[in-house]
Short mmCIF file of C-alpha atoms and ligand atoms in Angstrom, two decimals:
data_model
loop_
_atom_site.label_atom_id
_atom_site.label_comp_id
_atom_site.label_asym_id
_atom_site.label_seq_id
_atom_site.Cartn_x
_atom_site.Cartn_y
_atom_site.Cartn_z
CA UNK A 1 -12.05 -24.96 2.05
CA UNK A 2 -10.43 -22.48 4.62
CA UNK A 3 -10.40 -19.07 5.79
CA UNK A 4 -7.20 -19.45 6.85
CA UNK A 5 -3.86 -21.99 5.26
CA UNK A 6 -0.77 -22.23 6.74
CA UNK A 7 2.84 -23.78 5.19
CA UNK A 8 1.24 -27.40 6.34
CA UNK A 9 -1.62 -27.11 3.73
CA UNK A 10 0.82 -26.54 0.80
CA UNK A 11 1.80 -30.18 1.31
CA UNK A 12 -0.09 -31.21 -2.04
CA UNK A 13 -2.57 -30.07 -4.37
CA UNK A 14 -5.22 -32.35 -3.16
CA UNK A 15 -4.88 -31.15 0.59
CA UNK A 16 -4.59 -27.45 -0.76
CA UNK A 17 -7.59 -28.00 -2.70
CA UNK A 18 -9.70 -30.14 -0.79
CA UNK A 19 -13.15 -29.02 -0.59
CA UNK A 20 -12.40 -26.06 -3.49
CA UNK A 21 -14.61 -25.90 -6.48
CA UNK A 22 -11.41 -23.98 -8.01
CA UNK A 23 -7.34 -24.51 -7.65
CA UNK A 24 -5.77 -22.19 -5.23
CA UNK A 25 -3.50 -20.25 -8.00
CA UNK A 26 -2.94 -16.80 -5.86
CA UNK A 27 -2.45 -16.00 -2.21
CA UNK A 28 -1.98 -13.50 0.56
CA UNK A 29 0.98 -13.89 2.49
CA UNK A 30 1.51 -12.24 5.92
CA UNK A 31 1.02 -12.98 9.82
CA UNK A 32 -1.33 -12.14 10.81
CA UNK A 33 -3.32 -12.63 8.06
CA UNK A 34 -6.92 -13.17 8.71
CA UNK A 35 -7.71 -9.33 8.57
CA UNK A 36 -6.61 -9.38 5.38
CA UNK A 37 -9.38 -8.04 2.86
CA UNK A 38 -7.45 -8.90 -0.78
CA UNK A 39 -9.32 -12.73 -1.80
CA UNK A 40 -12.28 -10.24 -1.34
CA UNK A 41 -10.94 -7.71 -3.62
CA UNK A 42 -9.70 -10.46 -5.85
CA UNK A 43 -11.80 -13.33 -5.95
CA UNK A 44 -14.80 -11.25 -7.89
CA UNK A 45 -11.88 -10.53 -10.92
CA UNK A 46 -10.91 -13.91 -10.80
CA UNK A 47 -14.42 -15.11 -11.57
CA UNK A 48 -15.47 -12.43 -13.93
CA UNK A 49 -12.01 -13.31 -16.12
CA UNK A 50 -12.69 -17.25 -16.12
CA UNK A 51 -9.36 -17.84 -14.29
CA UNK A 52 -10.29 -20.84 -12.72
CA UNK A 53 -8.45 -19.40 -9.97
CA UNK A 54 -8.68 -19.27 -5.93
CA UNK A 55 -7.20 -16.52 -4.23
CA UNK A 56 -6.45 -17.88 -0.33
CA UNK A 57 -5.03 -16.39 2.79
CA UNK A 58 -1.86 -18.00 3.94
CA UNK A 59 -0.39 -17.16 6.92
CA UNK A 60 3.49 -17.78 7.41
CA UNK A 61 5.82 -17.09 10.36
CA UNK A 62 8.65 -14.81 9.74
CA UNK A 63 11.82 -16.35 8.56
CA UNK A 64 9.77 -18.70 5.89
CA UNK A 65 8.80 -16.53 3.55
CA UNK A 66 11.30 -18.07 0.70
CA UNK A 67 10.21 -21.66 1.59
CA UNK A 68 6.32 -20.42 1.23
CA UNK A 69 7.49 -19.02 -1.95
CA UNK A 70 9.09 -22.03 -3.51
CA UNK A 71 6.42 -24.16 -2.35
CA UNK A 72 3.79 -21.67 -4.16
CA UNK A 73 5.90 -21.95 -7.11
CA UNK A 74 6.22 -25.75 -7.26
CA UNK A 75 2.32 -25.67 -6.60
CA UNK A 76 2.03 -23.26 -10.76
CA UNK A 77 0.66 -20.82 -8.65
CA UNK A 78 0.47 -18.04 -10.69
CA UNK A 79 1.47 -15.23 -8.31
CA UNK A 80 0.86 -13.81 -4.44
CA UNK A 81 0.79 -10.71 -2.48
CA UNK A 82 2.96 -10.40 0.40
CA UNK A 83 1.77 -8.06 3.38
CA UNK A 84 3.06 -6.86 6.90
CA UNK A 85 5.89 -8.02 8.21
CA UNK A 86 6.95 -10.13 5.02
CA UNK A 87 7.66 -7.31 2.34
CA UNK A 88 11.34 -7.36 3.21
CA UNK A 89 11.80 -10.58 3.44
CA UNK A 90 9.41 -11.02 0.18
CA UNK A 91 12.38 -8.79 -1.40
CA UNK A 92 15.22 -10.87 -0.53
CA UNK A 93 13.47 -14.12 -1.51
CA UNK A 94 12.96 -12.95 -5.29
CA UNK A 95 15.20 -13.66 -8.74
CA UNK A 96 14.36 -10.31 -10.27
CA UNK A 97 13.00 -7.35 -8.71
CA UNK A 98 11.74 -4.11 -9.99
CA UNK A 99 12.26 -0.34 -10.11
CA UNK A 100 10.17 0.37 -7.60
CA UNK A 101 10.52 -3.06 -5.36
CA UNK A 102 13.83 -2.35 -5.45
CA UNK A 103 13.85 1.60 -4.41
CA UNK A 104 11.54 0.75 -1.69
CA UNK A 105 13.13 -2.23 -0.30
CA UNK A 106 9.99 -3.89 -0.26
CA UNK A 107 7.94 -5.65 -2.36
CA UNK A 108 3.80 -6.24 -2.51
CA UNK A 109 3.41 -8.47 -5.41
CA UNK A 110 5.19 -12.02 -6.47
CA UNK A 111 4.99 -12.97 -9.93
CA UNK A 112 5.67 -16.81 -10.78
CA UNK A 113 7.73 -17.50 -14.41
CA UNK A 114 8.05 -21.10 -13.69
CA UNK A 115 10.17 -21.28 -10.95
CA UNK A 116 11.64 -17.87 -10.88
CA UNK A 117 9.72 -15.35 -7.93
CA UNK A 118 9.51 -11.83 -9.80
CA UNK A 119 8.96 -9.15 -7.06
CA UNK A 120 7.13 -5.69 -7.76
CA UNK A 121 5.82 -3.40 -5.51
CA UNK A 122 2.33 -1.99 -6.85
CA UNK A 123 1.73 0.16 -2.80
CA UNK A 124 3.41 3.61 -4.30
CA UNK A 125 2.26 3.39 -8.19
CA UNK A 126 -1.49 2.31 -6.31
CA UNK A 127 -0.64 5.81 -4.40
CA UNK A 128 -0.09 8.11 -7.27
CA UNK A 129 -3.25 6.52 -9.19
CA UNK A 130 -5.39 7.17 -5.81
CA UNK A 131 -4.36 10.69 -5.70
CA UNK A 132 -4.96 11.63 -9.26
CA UNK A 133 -8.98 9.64 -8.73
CA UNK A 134 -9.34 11.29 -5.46
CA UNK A 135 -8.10 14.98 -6.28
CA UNK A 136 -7.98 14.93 -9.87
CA UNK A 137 -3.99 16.09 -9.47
CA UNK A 138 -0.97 14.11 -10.17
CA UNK A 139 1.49 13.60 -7.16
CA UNK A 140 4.32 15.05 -9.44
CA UNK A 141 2.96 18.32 -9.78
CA UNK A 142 2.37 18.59 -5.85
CA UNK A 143 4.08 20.13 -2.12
CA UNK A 144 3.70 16.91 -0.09
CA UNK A 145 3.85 16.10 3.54
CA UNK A 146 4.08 12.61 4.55
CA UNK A 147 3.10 12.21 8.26
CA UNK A 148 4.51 8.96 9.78
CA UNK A 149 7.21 8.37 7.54
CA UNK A 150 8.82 5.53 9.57
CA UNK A 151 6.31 2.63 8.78
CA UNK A 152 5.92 0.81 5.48
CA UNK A 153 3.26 2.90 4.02
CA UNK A 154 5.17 6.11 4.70
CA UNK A 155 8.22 4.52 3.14
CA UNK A 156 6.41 3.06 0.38
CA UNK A 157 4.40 6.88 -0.37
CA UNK A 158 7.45 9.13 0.30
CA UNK A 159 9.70 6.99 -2.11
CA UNK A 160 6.80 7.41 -4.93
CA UNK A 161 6.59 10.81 -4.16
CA UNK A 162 10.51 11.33 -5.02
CA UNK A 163 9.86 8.60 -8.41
CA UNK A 164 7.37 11.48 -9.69
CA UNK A 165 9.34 14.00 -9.20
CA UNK A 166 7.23 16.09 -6.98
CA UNK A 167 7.80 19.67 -6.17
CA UNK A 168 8.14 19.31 -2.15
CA UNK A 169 8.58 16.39 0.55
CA UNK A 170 7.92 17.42 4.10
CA UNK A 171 8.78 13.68 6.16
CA UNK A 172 7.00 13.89 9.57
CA UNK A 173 7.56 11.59 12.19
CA UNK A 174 7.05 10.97 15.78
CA UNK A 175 10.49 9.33 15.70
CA UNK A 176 12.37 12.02 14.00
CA UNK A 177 15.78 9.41 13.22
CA UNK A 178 13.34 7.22 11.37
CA UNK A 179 12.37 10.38 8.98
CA UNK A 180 16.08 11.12 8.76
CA UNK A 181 17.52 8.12 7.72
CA UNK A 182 14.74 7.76 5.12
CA UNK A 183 15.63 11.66 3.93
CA UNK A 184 18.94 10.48 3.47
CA UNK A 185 18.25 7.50 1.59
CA UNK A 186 15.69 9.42 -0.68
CA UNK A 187 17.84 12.76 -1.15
CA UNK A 188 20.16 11.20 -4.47
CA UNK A 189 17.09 10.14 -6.35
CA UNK A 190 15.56 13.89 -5.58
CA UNK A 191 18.98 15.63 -6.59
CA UNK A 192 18.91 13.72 -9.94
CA UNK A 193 15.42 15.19 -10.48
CA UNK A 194 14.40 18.17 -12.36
CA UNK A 195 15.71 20.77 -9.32
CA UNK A 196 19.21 21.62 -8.91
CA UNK A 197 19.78 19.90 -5.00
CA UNK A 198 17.56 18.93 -2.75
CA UNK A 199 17.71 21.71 0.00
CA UNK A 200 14.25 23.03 0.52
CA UNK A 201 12.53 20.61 -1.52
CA UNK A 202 13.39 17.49 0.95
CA UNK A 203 12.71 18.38 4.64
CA UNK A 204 11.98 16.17 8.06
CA UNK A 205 10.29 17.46 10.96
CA UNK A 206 9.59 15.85 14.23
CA UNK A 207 5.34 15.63 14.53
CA UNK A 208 5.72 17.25 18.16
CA UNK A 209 7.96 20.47 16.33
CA UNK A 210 5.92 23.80 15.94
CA UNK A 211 7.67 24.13 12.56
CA UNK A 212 5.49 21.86 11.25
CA UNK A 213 2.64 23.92 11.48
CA UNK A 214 4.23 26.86 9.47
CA UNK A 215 5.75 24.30 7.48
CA UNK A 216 1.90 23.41 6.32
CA UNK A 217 1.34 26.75 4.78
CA UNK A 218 3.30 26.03 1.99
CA UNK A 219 1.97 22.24 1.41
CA UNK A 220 -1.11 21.28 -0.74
CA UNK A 221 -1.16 17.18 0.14
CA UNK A 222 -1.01 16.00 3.78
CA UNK A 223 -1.08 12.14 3.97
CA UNK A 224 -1.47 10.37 6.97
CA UNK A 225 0.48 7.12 7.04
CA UNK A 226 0.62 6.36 10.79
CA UNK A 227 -1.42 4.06 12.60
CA UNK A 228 -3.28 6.88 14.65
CA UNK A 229 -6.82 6.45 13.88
CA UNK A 230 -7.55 3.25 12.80
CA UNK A 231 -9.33 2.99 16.47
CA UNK A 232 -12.41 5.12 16.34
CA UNK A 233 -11.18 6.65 19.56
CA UNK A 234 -8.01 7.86 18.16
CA UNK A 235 -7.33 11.86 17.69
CA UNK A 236 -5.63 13.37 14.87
CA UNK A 237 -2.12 12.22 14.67
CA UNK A 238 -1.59 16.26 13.63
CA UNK A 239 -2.57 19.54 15.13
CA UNK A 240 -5.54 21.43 14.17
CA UNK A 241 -3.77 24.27 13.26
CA UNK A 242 -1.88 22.64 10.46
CA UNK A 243 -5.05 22.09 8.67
CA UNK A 244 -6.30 24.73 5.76
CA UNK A 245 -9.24 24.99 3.39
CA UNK A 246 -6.63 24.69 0.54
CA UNK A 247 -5.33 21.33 1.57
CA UNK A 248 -6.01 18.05 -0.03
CA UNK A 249 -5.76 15.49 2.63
CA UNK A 250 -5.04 11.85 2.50
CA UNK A 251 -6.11 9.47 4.97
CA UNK A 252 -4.06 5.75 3.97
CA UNK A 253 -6.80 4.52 6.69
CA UNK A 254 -9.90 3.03 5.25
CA UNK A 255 -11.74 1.49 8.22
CA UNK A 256 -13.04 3.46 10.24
CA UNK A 257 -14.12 5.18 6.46
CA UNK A 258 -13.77 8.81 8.47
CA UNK A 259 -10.69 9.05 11.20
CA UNK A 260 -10.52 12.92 13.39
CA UNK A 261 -8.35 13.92 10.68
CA UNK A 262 -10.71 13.20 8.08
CA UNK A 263 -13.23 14.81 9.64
CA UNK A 264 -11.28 17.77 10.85
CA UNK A 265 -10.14 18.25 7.25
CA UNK A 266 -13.67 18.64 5.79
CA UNK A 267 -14.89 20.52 8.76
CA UNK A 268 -12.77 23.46 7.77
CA UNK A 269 -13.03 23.27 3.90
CA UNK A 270 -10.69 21.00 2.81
CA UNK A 271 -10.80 18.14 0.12
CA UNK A 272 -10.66 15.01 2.18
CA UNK A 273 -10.54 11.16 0.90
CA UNK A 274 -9.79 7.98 3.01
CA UNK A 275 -7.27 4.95 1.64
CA UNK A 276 -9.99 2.62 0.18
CA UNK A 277 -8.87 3.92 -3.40
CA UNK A 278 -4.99 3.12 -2.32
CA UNK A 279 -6.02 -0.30 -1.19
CA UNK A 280 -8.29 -0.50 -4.28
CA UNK A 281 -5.21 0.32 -7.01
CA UNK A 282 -2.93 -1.48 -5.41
CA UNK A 283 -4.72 -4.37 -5.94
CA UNK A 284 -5.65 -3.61 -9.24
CA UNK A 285 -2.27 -3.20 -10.27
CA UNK A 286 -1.25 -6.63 -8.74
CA UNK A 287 -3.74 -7.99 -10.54
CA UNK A 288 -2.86 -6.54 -13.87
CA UNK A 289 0.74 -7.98 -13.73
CA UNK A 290 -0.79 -11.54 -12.87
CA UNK A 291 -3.24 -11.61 -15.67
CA UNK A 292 -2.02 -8.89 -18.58
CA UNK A 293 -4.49 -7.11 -20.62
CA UNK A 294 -7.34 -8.08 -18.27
CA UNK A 295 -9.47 -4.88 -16.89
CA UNK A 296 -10.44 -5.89 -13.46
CA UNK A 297 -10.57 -2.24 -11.83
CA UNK A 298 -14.73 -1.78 -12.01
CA UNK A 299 -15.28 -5.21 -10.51
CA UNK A 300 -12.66 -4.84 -7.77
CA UNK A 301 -14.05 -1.63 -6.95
CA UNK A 302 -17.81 -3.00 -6.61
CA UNK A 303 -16.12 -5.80 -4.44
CA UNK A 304 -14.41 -3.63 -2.34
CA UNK A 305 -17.59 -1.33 -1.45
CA UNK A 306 -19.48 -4.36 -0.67
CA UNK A 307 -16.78 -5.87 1.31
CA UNK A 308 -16.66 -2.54 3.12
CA UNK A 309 -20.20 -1.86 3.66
CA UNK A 310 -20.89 -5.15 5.33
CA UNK A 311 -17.83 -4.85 7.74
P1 ATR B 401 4.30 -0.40 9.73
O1 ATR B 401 3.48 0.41 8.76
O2 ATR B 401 5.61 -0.81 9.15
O3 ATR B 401 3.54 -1.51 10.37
P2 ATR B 401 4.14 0.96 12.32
O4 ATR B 401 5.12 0.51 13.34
O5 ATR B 401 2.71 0.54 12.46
O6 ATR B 401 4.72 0.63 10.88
O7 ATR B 401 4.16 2.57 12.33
C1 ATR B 401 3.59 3.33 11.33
C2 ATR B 401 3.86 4.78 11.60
O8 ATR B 401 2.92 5.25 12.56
C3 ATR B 401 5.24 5.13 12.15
O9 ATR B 401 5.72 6.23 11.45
C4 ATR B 401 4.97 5.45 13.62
O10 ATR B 401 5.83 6.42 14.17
P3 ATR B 401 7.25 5.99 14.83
O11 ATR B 401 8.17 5.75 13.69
O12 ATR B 401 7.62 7.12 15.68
O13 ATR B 401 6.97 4.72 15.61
C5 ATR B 401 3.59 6.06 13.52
N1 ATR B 401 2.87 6.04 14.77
C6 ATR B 401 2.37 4.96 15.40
N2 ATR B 401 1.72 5.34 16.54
C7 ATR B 401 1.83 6.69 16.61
C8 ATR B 401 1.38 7.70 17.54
N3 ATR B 401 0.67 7.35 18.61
N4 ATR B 401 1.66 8.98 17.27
C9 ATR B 401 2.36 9.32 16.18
N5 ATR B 401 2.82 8.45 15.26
C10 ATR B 401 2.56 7.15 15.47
#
């Protein structure tokens, strides 16, 4: 058994399998992969619901993500998630897509029905069920500011944001065209909302722009979606100043467990929470299409703290 497959070890079910006490059924896809903390997450459910079921780490180069795909298919696997830089590709690889896959342009989650790849994205519904855990709010009912909305988990947030509905989406970005051309994407699903036209309710700021400090007055969820922090050496990827005690703040980091913003945000009275639950409900939901009706969310959260705790 291996930490790590690649597109050579799908050759057959015995090579796949040798060594296994179970049948590889689900898998990670991505490259890198080997950072990747989901057969951890997973691998506890799997037990605890008799699947019979190993959850592996395959890593494919880009450009083969529909040949890894088939392959998992012909192999009855029964589903897999797809992480960075494959969730476009993942997207264009699929028979049927979903609402939300399809909004986003990416997907998370691939759902085998025989030979047909089903594509869902569970990254913004995990979002909205974080938030509402964390904060006890629901993102619908909320004045949001997305900072770093040109990477996948900015894309994959703001977009959920607009599917709720929510009363205010401030796009920040350090590369203010990225934040634009997402606005402009986003704006028709916002004007069909419950609000007239987008105008105020849809704005992009560039991070370096004093506006966005004023602009932070009138927000009550700041989520940080860039990369700035994941080393412990990293500062806050926004100004003090934006911060206030009324804020709820949303790190999508999870490790290190408290970034600068994090810390800034509870230093001055705000409600602060890091991206464990996001990781944690995304999974969950992935889970719940593979295996319907099964509960896995207690056990994948025990998994997840212990996972975490001994990194
Ligand atoms: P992905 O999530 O798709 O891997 P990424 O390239 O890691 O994306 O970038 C994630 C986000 O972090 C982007 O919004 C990026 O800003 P740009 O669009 O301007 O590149 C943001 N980001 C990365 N490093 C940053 C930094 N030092 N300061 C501010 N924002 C940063």
């Amino acid at each position: 058994m291996k930490e790590l497959y690649t597109l050579d070890d799908l050759a057959s079910r015995d090579t796949l399998d040798e060594g296994a006490n179970q049948p590889a059924r689900l898998a990670v896809i991505g490259c890198p992969v080997a950072h990747s903390l989901s057969p951890q997450l997973h691998q506890d459910a799997l037990n605890e619901s008799e699947s019979e079921a190993r959850y592996i780490r395959l890593e494919v180069p880009p450009g083969r993500v529909t040949e890894a795909l088939e392959r998992l298919a012909d192999l009855q696997f029964v589903g897999a998630n797809v992480t960075v830089p494959h969730k476009f590709e993942a997207l264009s690889a699929a028979d049927e897509i979903d609402d939300s896959a399809a909004m986003l342009g990416a997907a998370n989650t691939i759902l085998f029905d025989g030979d047909r790849k089903l594509a869902f994205n569970t990254d913004g519904p995990g979002f909205v069920r974080a938030i509402h855990e964390e904060f006890l709010v629901d993102v619908k009912d909320l004045r949001i500011m997305v900072v770093g909305s040109g990477g996948g988990a900015g894309r994959a947030i703001a977009a959920q944001c607009v599917r709720e509905g929510c009363e205010k989406l401030v796009l920040v970005n350090r590369t203010v065209e990225k934040a634009e051309a997402l606005a402009k994407e986003l704006a028709p699903y916002l004007e069909s909302e419950r609000l007239e036209g987008p105008g105020d309710r849809l704005k992009v700021f560039p991070l370096s722009s004093p506006e966005v400090i004023t602009e932070a007055d009138h927000i009550d969820l700041i989520v940080n979606t860039t990369s700035v922090g994941l080393k412990r050496s990293d500062s806050s990827p926004l100004p003090s100043p934006c911060l206030q005690p009324h804020h709820l703040v949303y790190d999508t980091i999870y490790n290190p467990p408290q970034t600068r913003l994090l810390h800034e945000a509870e230093r001055i009275g705000a409600r602060a929470a890091n991206g464990c639950s996001l990781l944690l409900h995304q999974g969950v939901l992935s889970f719940e299409l593979w295996f319907p009706g099964k509960q896995p969310l207690a056990t994948m959260r025990r998994s997840l703290r212990n996972t975490l705790d001994h990194q």
